[in-house]
Structure formats: structure tokens, C-alpha cells
mmCIF file of C-alpha atoms in Angstrom:
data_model
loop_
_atom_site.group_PDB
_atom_site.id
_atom_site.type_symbol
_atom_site.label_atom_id
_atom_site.label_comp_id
_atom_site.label_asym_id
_atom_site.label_seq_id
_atom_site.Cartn_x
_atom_site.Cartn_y
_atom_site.Cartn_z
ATOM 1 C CA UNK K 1 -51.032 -6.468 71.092
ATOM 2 C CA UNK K 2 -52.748 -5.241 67.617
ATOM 3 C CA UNK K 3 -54.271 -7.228 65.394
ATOM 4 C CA UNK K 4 -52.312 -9.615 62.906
ATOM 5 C CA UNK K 5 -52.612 -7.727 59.224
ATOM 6 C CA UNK K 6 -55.002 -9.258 57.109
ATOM 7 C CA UNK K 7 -53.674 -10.902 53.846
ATOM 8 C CA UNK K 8 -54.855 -9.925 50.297
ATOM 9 C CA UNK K 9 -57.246 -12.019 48.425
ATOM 10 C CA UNK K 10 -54.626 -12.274 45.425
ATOM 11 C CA UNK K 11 -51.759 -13.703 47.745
ATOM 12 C CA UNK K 12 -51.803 -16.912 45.659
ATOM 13 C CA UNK K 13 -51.229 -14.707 42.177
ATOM 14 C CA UNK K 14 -49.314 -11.639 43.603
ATOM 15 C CA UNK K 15 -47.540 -13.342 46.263
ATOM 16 C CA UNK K 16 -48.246 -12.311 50.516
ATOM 17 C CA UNK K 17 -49.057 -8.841 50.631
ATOM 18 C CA UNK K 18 -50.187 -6.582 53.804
ATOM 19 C CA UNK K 19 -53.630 -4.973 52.545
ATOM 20 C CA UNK K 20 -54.355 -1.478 52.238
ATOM 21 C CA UNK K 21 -55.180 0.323 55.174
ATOM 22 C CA UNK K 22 -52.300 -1.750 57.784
ATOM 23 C CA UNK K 23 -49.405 -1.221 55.957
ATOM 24 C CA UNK K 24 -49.876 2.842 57.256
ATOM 25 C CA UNK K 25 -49.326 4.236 60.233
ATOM 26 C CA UNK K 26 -52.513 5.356 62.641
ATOM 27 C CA UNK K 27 -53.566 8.835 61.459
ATOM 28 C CA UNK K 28 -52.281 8.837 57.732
ATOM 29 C CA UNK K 29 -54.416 10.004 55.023
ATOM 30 C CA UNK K 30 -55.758 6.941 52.661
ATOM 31 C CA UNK K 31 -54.646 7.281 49.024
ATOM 32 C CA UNK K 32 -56.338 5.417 46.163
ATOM 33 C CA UNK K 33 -53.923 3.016 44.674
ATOM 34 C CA UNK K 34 -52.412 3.706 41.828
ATOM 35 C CA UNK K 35 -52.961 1.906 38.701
ATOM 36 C CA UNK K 36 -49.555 0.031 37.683
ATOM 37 C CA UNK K 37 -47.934 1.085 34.416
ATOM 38 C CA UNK K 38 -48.019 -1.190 31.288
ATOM 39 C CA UNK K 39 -45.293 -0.530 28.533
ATOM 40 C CA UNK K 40 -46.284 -2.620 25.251
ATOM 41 C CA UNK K 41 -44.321 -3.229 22.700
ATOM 42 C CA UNK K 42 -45.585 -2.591 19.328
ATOM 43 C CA UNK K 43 -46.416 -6.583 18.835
ATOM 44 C CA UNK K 44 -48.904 -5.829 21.886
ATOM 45 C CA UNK K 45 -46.390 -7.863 24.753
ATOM 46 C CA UNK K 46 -45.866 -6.128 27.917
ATOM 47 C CA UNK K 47 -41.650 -5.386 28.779
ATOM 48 C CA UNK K 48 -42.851 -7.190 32.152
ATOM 49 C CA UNK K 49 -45.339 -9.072 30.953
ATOM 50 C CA UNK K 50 -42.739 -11.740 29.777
ATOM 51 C CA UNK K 51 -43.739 -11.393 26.253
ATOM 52 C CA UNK K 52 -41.447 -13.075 23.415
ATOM 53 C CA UNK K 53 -38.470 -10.482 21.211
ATOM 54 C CA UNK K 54 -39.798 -9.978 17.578
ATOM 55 C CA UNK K 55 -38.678 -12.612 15.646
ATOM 56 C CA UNK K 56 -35.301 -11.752 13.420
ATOM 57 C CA UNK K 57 -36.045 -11.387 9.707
ATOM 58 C CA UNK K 58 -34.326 -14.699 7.764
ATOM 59 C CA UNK K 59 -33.289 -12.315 5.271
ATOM 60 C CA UNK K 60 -32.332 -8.707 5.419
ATOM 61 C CA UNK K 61 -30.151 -6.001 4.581
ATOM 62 C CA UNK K 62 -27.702 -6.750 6.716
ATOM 63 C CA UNK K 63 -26.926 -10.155 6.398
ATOM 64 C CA UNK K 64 -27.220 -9.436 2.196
ATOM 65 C CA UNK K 65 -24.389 -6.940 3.236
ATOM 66 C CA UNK K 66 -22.286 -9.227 4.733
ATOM 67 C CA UNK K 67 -22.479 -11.710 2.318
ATOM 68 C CA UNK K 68 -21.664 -9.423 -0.510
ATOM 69 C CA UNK K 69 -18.466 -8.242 1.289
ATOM 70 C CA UNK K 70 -17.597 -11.695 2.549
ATOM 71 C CA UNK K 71 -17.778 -12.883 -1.463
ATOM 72 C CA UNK K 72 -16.048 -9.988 -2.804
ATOM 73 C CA UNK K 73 -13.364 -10.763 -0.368
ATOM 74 C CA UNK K 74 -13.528 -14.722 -1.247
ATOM 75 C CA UNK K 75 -13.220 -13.743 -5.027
ATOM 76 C CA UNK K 76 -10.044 -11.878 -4.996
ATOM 77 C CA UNK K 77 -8.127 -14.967 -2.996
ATOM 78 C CA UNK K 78 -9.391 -17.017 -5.649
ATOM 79 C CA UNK K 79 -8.132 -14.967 -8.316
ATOM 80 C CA UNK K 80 -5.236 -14.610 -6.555
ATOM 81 C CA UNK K 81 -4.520 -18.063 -6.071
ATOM 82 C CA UNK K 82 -5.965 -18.381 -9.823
ATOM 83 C CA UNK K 83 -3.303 -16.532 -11.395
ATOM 84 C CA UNK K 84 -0.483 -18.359 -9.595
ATOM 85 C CA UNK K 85 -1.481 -22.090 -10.506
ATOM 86 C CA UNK K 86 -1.991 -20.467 -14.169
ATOM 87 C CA UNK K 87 1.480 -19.095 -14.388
ATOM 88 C CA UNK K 88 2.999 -22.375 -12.268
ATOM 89 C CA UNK K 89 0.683 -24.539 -14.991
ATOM 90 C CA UNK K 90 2.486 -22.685 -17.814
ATOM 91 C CA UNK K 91 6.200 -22.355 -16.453
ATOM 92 C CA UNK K 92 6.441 -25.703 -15.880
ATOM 93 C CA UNK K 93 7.253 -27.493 -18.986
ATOM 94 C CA UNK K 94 9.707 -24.655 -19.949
ATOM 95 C CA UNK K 95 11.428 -24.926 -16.585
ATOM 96 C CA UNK K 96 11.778 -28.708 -17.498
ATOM 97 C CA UNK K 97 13.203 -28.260 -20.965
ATOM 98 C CA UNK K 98 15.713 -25.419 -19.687
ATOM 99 C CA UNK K 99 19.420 -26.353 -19.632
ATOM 100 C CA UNK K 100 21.138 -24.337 -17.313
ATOM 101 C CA UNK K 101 19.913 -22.837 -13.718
ATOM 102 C CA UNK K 102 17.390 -21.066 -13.695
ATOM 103 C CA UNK K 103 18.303 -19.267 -10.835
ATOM 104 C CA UNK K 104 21.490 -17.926 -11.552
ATOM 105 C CA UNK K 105 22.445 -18.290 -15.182
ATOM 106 C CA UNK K 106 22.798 -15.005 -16.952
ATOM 107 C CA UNK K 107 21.220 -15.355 -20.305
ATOM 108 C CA UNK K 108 18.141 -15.420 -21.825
ATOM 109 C CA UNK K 109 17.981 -17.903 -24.540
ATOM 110 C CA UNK K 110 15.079 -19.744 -24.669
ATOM 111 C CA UNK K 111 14.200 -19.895 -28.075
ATOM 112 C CA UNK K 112 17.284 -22.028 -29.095
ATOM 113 C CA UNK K 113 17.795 -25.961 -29.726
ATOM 114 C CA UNK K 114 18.460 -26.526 -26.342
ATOM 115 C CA UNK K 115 16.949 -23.772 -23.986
ATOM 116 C CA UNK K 116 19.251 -21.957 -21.641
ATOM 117 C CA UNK K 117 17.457 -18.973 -19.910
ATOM 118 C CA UNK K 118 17.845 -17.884 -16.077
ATOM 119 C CA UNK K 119 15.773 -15.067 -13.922
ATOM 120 C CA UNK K 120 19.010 -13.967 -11.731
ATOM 121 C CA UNK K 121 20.295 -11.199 -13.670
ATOM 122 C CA UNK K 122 16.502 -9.906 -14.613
ATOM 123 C CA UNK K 123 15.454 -10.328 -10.602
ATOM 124 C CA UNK K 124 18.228 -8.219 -9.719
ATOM 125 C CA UNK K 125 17.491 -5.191 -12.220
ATOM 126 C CA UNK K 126 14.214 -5.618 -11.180
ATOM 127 C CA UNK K 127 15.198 -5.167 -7.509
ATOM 128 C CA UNK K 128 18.012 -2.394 -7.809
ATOM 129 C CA UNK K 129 16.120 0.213 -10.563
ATOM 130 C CA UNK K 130 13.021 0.072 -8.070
ATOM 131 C CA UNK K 131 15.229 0.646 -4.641
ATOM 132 C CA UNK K 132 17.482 3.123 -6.925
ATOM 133 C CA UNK K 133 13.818 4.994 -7.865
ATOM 134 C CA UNK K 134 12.603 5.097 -4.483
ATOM 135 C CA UNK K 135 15.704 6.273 -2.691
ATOM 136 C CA UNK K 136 15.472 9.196 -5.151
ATOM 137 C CA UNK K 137 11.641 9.952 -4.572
ATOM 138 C CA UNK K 138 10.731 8.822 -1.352
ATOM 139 C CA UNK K 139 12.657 12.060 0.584
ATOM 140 C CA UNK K 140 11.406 14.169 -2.345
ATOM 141 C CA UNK K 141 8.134 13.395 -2.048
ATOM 142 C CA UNK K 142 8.353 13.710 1.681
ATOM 143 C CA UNK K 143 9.476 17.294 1.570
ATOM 144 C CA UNK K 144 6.283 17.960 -1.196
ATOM 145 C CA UNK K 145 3.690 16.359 0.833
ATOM 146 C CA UNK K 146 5.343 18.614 4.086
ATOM 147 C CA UNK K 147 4.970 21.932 2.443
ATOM 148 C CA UNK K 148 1.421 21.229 0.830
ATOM 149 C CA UNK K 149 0.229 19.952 3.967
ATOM 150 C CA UNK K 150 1.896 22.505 6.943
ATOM 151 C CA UNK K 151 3.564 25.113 4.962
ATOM 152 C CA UNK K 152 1.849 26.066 1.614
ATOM 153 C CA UNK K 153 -0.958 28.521 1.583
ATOM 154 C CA UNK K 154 -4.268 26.918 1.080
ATOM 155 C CA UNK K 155 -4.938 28.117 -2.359
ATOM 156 C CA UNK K 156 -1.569 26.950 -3.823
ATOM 157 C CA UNK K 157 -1.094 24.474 -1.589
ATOM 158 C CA UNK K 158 -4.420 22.891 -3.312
ATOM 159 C CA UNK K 159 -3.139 23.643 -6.842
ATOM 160 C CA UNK K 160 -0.019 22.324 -6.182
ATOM 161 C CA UNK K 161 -1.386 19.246 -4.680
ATOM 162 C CA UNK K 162 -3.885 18.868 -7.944
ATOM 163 C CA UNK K 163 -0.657 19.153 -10.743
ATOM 164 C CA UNK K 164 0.672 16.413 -8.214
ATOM 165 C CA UNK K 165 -2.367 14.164 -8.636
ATOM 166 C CA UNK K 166 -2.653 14.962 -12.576
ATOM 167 C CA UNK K 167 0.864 13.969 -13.023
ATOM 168 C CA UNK K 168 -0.218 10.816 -11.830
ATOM 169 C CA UNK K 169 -2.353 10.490 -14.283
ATOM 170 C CA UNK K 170 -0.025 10.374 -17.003
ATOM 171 C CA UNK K 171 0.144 6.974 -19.108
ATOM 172 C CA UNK K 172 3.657 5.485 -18.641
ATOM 173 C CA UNK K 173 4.522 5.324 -22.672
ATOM 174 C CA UNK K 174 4.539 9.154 -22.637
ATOM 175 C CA UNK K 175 7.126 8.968 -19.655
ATOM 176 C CA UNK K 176 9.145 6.351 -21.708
ATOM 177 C CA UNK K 177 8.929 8.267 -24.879
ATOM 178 C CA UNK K 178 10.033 11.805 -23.093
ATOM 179 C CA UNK K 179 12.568 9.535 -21.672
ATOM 180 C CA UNK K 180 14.486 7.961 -24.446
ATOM 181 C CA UNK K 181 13.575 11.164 -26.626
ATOM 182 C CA UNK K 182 14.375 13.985 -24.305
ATOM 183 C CA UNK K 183 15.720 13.311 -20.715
ATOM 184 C CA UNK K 184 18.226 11.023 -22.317
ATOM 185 C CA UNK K 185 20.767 13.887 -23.714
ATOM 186 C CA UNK K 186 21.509 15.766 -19.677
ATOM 187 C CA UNK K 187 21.773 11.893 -18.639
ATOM 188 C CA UNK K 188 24.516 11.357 -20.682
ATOM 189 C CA UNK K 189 26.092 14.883 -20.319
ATOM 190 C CA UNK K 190 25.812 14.186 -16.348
ATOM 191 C CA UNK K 191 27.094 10.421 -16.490
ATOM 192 C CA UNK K 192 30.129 11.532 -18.674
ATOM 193 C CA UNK K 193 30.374 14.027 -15.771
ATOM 194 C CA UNK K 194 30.046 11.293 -12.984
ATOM 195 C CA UNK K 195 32.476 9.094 -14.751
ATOM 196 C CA UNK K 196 34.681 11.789 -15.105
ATOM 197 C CA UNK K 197 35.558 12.671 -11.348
ATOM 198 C CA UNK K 198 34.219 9.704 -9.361
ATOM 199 C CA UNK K 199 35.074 7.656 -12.378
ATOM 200 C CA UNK K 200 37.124 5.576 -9.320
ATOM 201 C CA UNK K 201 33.777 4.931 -7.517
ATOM 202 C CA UNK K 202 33.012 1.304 -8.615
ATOM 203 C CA UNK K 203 29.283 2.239 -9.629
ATOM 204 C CA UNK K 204 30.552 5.390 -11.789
ATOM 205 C CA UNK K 205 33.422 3.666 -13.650
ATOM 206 C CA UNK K 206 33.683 2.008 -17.068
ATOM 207 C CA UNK K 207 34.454 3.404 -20.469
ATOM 208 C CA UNK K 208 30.736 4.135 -22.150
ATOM 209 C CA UNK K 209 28.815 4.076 -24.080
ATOM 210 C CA UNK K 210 26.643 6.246 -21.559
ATOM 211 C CA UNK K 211 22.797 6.989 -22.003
ATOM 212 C CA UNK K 212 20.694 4.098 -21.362
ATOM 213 C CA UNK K 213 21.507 2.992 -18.256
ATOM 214 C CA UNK K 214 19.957 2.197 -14.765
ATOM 215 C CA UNK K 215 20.200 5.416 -13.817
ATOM 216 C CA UNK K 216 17.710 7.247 -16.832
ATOM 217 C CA UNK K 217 15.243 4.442 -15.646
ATOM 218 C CA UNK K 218 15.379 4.800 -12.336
ATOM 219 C CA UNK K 219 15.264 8.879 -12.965
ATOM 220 C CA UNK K 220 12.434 7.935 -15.127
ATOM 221 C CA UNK K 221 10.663 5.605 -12.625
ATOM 222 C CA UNK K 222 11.494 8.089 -9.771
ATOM 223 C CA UNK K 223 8.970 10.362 -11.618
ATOM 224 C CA UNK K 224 6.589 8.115 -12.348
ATOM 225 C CA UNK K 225 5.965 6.805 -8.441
ATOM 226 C CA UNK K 226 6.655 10.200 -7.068
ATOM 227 C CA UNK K 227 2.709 11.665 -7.154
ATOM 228 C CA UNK K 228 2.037 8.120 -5.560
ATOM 229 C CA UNK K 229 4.192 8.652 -2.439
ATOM 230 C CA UNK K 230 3.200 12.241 -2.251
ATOM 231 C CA UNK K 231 -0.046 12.666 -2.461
ATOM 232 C CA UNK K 232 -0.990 9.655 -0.014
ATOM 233 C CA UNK K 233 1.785 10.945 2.345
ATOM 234 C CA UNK K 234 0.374 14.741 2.110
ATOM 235 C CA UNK K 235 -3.330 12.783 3.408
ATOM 236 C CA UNK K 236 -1.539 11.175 5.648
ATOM 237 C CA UNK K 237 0.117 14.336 6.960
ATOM 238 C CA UNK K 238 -3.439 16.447 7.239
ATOM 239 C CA UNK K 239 -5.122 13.506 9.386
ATOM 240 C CA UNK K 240 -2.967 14.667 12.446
ATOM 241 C CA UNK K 241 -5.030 15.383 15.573
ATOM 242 C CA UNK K 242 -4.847 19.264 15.750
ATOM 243 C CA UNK K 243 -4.903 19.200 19.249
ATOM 244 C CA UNK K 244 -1.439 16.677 18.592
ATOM 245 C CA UNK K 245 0.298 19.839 16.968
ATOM 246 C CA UNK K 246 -1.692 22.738 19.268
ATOM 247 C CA UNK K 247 0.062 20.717 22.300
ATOM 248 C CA UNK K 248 3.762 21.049 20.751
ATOM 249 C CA UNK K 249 3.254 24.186 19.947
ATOM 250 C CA UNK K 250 2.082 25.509 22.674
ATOM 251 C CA UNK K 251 5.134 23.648 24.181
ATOM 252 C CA UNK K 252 7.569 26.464 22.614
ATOM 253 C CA UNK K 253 8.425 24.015 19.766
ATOM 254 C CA UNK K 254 8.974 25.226 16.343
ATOM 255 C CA UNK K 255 7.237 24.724 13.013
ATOM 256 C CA UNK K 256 9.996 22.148 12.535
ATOM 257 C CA UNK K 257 9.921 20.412 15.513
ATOM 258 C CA UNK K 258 6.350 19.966 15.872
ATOM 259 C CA UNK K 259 6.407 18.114 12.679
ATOM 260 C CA UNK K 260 8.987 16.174 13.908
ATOM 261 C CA UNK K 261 7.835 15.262 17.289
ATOM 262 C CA UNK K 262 3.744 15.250 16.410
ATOM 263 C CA UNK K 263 3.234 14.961 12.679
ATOM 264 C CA UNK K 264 5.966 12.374 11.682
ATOM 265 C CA UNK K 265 5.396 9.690 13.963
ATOM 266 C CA UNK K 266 1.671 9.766 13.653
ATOM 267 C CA UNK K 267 1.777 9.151 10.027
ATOM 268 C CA UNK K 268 4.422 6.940 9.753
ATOM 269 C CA UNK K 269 2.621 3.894 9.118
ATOM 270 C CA UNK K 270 0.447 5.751 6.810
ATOM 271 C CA UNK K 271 3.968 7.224 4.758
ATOM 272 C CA UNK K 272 5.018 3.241 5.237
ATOM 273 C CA UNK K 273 2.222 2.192 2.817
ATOM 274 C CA UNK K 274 2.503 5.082 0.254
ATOM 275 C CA UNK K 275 6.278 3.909 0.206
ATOM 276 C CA UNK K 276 5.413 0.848 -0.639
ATOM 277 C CA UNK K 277 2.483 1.389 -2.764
ATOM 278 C CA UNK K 278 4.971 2.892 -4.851
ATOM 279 C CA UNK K 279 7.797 0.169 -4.761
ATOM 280 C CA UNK K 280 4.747 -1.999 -5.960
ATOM 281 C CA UNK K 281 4.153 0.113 -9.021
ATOM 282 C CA UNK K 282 7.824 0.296 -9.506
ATOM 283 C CA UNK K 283 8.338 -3.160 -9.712
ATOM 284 C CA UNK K 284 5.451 -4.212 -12.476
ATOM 285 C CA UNK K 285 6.925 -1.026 -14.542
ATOM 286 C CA UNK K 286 7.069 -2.164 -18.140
ATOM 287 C CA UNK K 287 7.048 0.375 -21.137
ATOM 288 C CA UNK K 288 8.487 2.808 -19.629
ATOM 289 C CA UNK K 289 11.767 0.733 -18.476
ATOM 290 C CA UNK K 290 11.779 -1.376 -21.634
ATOM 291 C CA UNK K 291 12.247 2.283 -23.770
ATOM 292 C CA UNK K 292 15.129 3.850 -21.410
ATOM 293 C CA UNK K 293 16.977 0.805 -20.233
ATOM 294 C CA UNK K 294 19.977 -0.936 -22.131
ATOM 295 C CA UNK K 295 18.561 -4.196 -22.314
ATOM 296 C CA UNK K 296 21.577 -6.180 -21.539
ATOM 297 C CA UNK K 297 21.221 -9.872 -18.745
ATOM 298 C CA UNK K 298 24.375 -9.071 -16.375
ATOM 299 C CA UNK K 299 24.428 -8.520 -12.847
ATOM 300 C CA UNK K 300 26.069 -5.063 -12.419
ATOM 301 C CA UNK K 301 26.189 -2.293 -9.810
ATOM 302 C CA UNK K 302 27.204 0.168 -12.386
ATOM 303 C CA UNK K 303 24.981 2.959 -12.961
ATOM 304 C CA UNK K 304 25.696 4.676 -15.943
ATOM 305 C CA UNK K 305 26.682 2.504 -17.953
ATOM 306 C CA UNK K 306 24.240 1.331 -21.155
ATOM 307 C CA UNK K 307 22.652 -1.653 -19.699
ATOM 308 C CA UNK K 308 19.930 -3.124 -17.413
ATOM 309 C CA UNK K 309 17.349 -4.793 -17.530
ATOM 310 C CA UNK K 310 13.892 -6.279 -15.784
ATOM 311 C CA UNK K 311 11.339 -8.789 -15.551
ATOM 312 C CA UNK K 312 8.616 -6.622 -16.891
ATOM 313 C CA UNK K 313 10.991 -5.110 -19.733
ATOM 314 C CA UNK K 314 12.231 -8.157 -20.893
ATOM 315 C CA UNK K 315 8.181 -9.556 -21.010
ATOM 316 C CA UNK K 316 7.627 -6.461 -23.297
ATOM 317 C CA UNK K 317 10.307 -7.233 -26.158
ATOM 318 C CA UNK K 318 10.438 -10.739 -26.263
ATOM 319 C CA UNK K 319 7.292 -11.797 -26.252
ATOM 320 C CA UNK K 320 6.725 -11.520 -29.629
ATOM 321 C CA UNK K 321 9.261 -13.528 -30.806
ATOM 322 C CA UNK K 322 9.167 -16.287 -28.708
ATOM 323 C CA UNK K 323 8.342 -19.688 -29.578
ATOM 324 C CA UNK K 324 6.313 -22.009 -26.840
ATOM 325 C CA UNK K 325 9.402 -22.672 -24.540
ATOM 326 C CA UNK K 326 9.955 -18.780 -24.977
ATOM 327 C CA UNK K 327 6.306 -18.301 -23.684
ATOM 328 C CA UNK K 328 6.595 -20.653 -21.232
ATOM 329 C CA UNK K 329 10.146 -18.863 -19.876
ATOM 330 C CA UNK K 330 8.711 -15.494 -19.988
ATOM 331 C CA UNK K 331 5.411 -16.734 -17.993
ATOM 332 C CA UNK K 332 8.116 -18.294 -15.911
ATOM 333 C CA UNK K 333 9.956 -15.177 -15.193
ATOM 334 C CA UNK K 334 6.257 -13.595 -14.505
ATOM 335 C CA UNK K 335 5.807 -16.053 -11.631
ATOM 336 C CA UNK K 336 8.977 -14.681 -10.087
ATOM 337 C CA UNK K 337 7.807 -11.101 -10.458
ATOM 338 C CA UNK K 338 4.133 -11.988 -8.878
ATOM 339 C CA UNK K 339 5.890 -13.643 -5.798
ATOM 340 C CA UNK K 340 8.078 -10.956 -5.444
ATOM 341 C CA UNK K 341 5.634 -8.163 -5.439
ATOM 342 C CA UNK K 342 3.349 -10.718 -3.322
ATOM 343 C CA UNK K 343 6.196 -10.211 -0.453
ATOM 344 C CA UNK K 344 6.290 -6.416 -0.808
ATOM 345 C CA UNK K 345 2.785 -6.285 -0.183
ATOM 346 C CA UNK K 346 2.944 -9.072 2.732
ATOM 347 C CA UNK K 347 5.956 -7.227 4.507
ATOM 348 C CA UNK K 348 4.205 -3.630 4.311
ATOM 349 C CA UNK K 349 1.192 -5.363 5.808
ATOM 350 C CA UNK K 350 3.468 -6.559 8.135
ATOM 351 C CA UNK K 351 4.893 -3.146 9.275
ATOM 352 C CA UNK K 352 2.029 -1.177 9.555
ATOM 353 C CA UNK K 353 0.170 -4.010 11.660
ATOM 354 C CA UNK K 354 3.183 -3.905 14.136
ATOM 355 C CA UNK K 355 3.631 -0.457 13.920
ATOM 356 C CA UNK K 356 0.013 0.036 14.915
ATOM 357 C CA UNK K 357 0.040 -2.315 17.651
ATOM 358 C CA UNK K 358 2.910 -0.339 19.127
ATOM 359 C CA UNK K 359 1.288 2.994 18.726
ATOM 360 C CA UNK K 360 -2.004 1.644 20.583
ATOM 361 C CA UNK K 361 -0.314 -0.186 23.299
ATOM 362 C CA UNK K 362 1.891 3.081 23.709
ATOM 363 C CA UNK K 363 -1.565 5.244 23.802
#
């Protein structure tokens, strides 16, 4: 029988271990042991050693960060929520001295004796001249933002796409002014036209006088959202994955149908937020309406017509002449206008959240 292995003098600190020359088989060569391997850190603790992390600064960049974004994103629910209890604080006494309903009375006379006013007939021009503008410039801008992005040559394609963004730039008085100066005269000529021989279609009848109707502003406010739509929806367009369109391509698809099968549904929630980017500028559209409009309170599909009128427009050319119920009713019809843009924005959140949890779950 050999000989029990001797233990090591450091059992009690390194725990039972055989020593060095019976842990080998007869005959092997002795090696010196090697020296075990430290790793410090730079505060001097071994990563085995058991040494303590470095402590976390109290205060750094990153937290500073943090803080600054989480304020800045504080601050605009309270000015939010500041503007709404301002306008509610203001509407309120006007809403109690009003006579009729506000809600569907069809006049605007707050300045009288004994106030009448009502926001039904100024909600809905609000309302039908902004879905009237985009259902002219949405597909419009669509087919732009298409040929910059997958058609165009590069070099006009990128001058195109900068007239598009300048136009944007344009201050909405000078689109009211060319308006009511200049775009006016082929309006009338083509609702004379209209009225002529679809005069039996209910929104082309009546007898005149044409010119300053729902359809010059929404022509007018067509214009004015269309380098909106088009040059987020052209972005849009140029984020698609290469390999996306490569792949249909290489499928025996054409031009066409790539964009329809790869390009389109990728940015769709993208071309969902440009569409209602620009519904949001459409409805908060003031000068502009207020100089090609007819300024009449009626609720009418008609679109040639003189007439029309909205929340903003009405704001614009009665303010001055209002007395403190007046105020109060325009600040009144304000609040309606803030809530209603406030559930635009909330329903395009809405879409593109869903629409993006479909596209991931389908991925």
C-alpha cells in the first residue's frame, strides 16, 4: 500500500490540498509552481480578492441628463394643462351669460344685450375645409414624395425636394393675400363651371354669388399643408431597408410594385403622422382662411358657394370688436379648437403605436 499524501501546511487558509511532489505520477519531471495571477483594479482591489465596486458618483452627467429631459418633458404637460384651465377660467362666465346653446345654435352674437353665440356651425367649417384640404393634398403629395424619393434623378430630385421645403417656408398672409387677390378669379370661373353641369349635385348647386367659398380655402389650405405631407413622407420613403426593395426586385417585380409591396407599407405609419401633422396645421389656420373664406355661421355642404367659416377665422375678425362676453366667447370657441386638435394628435398617436405593434409582432 503507498503512503497516505501528506497535507499542505496552509490547509486551514487554502483548504486540503495534496502537496507537491504526490499529486504526480512516479517518473514525472518536477515543475516549479507557478505564481498565481493577480488582476487589480485601478483602486488597488484584486477581481478575486473580493474587493468592493468603485463607489457611484452622487452626481454626474448622466443623472443631470436625465433630469433635464425628465423636466423638459414635465414642463410641456404643465403648459399644456396650463393653457386649458386658462381658456376654461376665461370661457366660463361667457358660457354662463350666453342665451341659446352653445352647441348647436348658429350665430355668433355675443356682443348684444343678451348674448346668443354657438360653436356648431364654426366646429363644422373648421372640420370640413381641413378634411376638404387634405383629401386634395394628401394623394398629391404622395405622388411628389414617390418621384423625389424612387424616381427623380438625384440632382433634381434634391432641387425639387428643396423648392418643396422653401415653399414651406412661406408666411401664411402671403398665401391669403395671393388668395383673395389672385387665385380667386379661375375659382369663380371654375365654380360657375361646376354649378353649371353638376349644378344638380347638392354640394355644386345654388344661385351665387361664387368666389369665396370653402372651396378657394380649402385650395388655399391644400397648398399651404402640402410641403408638410411631402417632404416628411419623401423621408419617410428613403428610410426603406434597401435590401426590402433589392428582395422585390430581384423577385421580378416592377418599379411599381416594389413600391407597393416594400416601400408603402414600411412607411405607412411614418406617411400616417405627416398626414396628420398636416391636418394639425390645417386646423389652427387663421389669416389665411379669414382672407378667402365668406365668413358666413351656417352649416352647409355646399362648396362654392360664398360662405364658410372657422374657429380660427372667426378669432381673427372679431376680436377686436368684442366686448368682455365677446372675449370670453371667442376664448370659448378657442377651448373647442384646442380639444379638438388635442384628439387629432391623441388618435395619430394612437395609430402609429398600433400600427407599430403590428409591424413588430408580424417581424
Amino acid at each position: 500500500m503507498g503512503e497516505t499524501p501528506h497535507r499542505s501546511a496552509h490547509a486551514g487558509t487554502g483548504g486540503t490540498r495534496v502537496t507537491e511532489g504526490h499529486d504526480r505520477p512516479s517518473g514525472a519531471s518536477a515543475r516549479p509552481a507557478e505564481a498565481p495571477v493577480s488582476i487589480r483594479t485601478p483602486g488597488g482591489a484584486g477581481l478575486g480578492g473580493g474587493g468592493a465596486l468603485p463607489r457611484a458618483r452622487a452626481f454626474g452627467a448622466e443623472r443631470a441628463f436625465r433630469g433635464l429631459t425628465v423636466g423638459a418633458g414635465a414642463t410641456v404637460l404643465v403648459i399644456i394643462a396650463a393653457i386649458a384651465i386658462f381658456l376654461v377660467a376665461k370661457a366660463v362666465p361667457a358660457l354662463r351669460a350666453n342665451t341659446e346653446s352653445f352647441w348647436s345654435f348658429e350665430g355668433w352674437f355675443p356682443n348684444d344685450a343678451e348674448p346668443r353665440f354657438g360653436i356648431g356651425a364654426l366646429a363644422f367649417g373648421t372640420v370640413f375645409s381641413s378634411a376638404l384640404a387634405l383629401l386634395i393634398a394628401v394623394p398629391v403629395a404622395l405622388g411628389i414624395a414617390l418621384y423625389l424619393s424612387h424616381y427623380a434623378p438625384r440632382r433634381l430630385g434634391t432641387t425639387l425636394g428643396f423648392l418643396i421645403d422653401l415653399l414651406a417656408a412661406v408666411p401664411s398672409v402671403v398665401f391669403g393675400l395671393w388668395g383673395r387677390d389672385v387665385f380667386i378669379s379661375p375659382v369663380r370661373d371654375f365654380s360657375a363651371w361646376l354649378n353649371t353641369y353638376f349644378g344638380w349635385i347638392p354640394i355644386f348647386g345654388g344661385d351665387g354669388p361664387f368666389g369665396k367659398s370653402i372651396m378657394l380655402g380649402a385650395l388655399v389650405l391644400a397648398i399651404m399643408v402640402l410641403p408638410i405631407i411631402t417632404s416628411l413622407s419623401r423621408e419617410v420613403f428613403l428610410q426603406t431597408p434597401t435590401a426590402n426593395e433589392e428582395a422585390a426586385l430581384a423577385l421580378g417585380a416592377t418599379r411599381w410594385e416594389m413600391i407597393r409591396t416594400a416601400v408603402l407599407p414600411y412607411g405607412r405609419p411614418g406617411v400616417i403622422a405627416a398626414v396628420m401633422l398636416g391636418l394639425g396645421r390645417a386646423l389652427g389656420e387663421t389669416i389665411a382662411l379669414a382672407m378667402t373664406l365668406g365668413i358666413t355661421f351656417g352649416i352647409s355642404f355646399n362648396l362654392i358657394e360664398s360662405g364658410g367659416n372657422t374657429i380660427a377665422a372667426n378669432i381673427a375678425n372679431t376680436f377686436g370688436e368684442a366686448n368682455d362676453t365677446g372675449r370670453g366667447a371667442l376664448i370659448a370657441s378657442g377651448l373647442v379648437l384646442f380639444a379638438i386638435t388635442l384628439i387629432v394628435n391623441i388618435t395619430a398617436r394612437a395609430i402609429i403605436h398600433r400600427r407599430r405593434e403590428f409591424t413588430e409582432s408580424a417581424a
